[in-house]
PDB file of C-alpha atoms in Angstrom:
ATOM      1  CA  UNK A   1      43.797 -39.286  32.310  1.00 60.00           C
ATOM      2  CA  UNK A   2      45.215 -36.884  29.716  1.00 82.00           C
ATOM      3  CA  UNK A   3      42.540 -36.889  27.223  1.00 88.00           C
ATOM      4  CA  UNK A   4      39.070 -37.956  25.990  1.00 91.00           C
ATOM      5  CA  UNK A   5      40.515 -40.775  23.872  1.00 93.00           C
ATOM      6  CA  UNK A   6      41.981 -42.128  27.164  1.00 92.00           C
ATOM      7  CA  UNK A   7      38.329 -43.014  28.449  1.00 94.00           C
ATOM      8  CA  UNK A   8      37.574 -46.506  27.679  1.00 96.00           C
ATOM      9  CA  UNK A   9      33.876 -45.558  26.899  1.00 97.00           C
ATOM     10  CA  UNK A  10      35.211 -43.261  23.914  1.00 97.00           C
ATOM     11  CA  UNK A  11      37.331 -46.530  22.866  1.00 97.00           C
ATOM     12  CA  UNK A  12      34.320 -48.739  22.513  1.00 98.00           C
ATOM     13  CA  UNK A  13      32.533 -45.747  21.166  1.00 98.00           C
ATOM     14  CA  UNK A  14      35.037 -45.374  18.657  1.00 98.00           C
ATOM     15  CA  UNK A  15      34.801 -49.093  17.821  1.00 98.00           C
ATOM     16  CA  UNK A  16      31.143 -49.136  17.584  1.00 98.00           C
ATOM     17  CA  UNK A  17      31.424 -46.713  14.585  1.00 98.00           C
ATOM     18  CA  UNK A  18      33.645 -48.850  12.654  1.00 97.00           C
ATOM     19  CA  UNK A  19      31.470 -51.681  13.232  1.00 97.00           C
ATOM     20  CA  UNK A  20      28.460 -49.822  12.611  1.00 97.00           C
ATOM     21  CA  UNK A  21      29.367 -48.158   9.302  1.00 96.00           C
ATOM     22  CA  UNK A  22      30.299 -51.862   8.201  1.00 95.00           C
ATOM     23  CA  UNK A  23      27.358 -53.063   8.858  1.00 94.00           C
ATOM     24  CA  UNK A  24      25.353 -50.596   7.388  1.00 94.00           C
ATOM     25  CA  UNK A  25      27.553 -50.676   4.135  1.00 92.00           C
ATOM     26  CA  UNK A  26      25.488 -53.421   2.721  1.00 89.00           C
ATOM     27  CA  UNK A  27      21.925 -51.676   3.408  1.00 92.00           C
ATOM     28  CA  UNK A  28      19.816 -51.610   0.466  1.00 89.00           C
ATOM     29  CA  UNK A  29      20.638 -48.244  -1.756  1.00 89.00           C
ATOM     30  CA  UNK A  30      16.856 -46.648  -0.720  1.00 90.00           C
ATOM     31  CA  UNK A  31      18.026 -46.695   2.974  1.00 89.00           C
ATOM     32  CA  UNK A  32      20.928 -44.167   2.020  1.00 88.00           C
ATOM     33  CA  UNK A  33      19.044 -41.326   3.301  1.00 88.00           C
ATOM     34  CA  UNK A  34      16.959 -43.690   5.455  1.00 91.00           C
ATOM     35  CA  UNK A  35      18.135 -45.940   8.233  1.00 92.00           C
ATOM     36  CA  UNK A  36      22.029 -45.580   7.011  1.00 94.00           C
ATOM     37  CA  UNK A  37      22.232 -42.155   7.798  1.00 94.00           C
ATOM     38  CA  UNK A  38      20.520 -41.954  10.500  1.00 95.00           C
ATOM     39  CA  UNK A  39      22.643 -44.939  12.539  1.00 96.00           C
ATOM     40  CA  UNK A  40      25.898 -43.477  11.081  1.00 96.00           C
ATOM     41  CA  UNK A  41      24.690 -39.953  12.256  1.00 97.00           C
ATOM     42  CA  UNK A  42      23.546 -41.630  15.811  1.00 97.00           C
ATOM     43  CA  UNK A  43      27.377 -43.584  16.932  1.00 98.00           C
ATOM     44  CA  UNK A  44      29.189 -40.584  15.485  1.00 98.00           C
ATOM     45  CA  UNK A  45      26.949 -38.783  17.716  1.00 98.00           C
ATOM     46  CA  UNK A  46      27.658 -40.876  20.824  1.00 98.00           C
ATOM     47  CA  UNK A  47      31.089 -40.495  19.805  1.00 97.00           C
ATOM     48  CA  UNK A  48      31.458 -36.718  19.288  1.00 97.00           C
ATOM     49  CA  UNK A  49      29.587 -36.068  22.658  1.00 97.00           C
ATOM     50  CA  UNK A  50      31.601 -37.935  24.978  1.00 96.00           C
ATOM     51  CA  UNK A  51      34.704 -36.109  23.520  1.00 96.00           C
ATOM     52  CA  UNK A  52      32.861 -32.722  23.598  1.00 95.00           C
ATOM     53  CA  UNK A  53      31.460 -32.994  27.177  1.00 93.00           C
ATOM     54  CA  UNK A  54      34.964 -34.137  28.581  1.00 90.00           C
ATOM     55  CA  UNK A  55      36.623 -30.827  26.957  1.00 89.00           C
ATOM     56  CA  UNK A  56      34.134 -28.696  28.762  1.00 88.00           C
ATOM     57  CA  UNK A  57      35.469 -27.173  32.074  1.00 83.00           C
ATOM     58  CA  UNK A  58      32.030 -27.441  33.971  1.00 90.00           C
ATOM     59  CA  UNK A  59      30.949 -30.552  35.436  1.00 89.00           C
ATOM     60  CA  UNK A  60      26.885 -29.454  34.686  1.00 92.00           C
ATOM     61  CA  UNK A  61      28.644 -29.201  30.790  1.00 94.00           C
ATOM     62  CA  UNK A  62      30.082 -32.341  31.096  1.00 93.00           C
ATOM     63  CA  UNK A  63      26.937 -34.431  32.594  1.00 95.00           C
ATOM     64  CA  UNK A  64      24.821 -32.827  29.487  1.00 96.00           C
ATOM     65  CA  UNK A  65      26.955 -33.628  26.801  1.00 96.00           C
ATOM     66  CA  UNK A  66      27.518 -37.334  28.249  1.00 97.00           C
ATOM     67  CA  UNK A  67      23.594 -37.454  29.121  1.00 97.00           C
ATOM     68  CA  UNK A  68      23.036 -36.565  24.942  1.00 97.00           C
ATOM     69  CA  UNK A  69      25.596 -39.300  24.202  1.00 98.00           C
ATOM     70  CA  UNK A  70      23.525 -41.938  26.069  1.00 97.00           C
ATOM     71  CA  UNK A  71      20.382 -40.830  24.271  1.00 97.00           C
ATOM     72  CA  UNK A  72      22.128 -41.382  20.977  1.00 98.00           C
ATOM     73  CA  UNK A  73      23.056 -44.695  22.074  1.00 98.00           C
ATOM     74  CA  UNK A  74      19.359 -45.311  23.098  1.00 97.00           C
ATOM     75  CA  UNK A  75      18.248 -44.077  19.598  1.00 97.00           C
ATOM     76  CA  UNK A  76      21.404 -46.892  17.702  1.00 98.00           C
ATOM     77  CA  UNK A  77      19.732 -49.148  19.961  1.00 97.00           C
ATOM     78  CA  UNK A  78      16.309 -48.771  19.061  1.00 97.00           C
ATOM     79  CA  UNK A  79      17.498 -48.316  14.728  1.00 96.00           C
ATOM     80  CA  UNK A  80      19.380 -51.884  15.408  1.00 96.00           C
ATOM     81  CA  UNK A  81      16.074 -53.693  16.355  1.00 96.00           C
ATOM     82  CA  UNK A  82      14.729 -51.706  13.041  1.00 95.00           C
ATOM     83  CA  UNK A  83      17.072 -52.754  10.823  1.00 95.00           C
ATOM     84  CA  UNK A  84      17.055 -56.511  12.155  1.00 95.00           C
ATOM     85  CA  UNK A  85      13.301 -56.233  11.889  1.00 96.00           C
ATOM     86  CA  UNK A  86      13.188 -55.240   8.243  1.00 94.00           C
ATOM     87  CA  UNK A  87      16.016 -57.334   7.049  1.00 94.00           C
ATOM     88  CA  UNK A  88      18.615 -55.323   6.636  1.00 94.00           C
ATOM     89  CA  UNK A  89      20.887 -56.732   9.726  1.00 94.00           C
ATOM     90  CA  UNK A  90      21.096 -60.432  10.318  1.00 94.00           C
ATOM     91  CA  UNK A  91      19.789 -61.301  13.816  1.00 95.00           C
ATOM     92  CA  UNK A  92      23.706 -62.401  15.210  1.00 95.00           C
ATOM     93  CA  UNK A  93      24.927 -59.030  14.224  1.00 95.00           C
ATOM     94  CA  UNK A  94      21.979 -57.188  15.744  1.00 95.00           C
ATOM     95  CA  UNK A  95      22.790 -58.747  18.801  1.00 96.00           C
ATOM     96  CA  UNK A  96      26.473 -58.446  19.271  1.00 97.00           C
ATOM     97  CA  UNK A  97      25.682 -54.300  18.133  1.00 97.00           C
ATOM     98  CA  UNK A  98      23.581 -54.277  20.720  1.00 97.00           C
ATOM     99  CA  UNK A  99      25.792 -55.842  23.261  1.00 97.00           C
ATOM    100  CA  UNK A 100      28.361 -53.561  22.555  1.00 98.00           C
ATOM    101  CA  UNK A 101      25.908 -50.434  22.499  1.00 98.00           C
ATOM    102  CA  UNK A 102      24.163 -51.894  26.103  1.00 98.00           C
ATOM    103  CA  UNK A 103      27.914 -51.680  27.613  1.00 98.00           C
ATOM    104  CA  UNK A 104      28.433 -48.249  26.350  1.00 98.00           C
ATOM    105  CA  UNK A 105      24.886 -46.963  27.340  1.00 98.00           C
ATOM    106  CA  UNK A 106      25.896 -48.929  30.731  1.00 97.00           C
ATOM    107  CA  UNK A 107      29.434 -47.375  30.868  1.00 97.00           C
ATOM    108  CA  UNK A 108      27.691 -43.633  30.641  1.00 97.00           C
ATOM    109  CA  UNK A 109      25.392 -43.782  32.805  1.00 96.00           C
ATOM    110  CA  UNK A 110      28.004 -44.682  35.616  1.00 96.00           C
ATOM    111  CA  UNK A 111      30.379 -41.887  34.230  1.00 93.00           C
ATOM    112  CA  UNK A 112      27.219 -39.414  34.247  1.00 94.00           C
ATOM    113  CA  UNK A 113      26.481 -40.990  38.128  1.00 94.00           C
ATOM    114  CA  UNK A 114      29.949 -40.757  39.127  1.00 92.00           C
ATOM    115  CA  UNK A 115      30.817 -36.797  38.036  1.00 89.00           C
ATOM    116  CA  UNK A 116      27.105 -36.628  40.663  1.00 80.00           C
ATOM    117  CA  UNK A 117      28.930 -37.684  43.688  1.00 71.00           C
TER     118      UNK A 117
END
């Protein structure tokens, strides 16, 4: 593995915030500074982490930054079920976001338990 962008969890990360700043694209205008930034700011944040912790050159480093990128996904998770909740998110695309967020947060928690052993 040469890079960060050679990890298949940054991949579907990356994907993730494609599909999540097109979903949230169509949020009502009051949510701007609402529930639209705050998912944008939460996948760019799963994102940036798992690209940060892999360029660190401890292991403890790496486990933190990774551990920070599952509790963003945790937190995208959590704003989905919001958004679906108040309308903002039809119910088939809350569930294939969360899918795809479930794999990731699945995907870094064997990465974090793996760099353990």
């Amino acid at each position: 593995m040469k890079t960060h962008k050679d990890l298949t969890v940054w991949q579907k990360a990356m994907e993730l915030v494609m599909e999540v700043y097109k979903a949230t694209k169509m949020f009502p205008r009051e949510e701007i500074f609402g529930l639209t930034s705050q998912k944008r700011r939460a996948v760019v944040s799963i994102l940036s982490n798992i690209a940060e912790g892999y360029g660190r050159l401890h292991q403890r480093e790496t486990e933190n930054f990774l551990s920070i990128a599952l509790g963003s996904a945790c937190e995208l998770e959590t704003q989905l079920i919001l958004s679906k909740d108040l309308g903002y998110i039809s119910l088939d695309e809350v569930e294939q976001l969360t899918i795809e967020v479930q794999n990731i947060i699945k995907m870094l928690a064997a990465l974090i338990k793996s760099l353990g052993k």
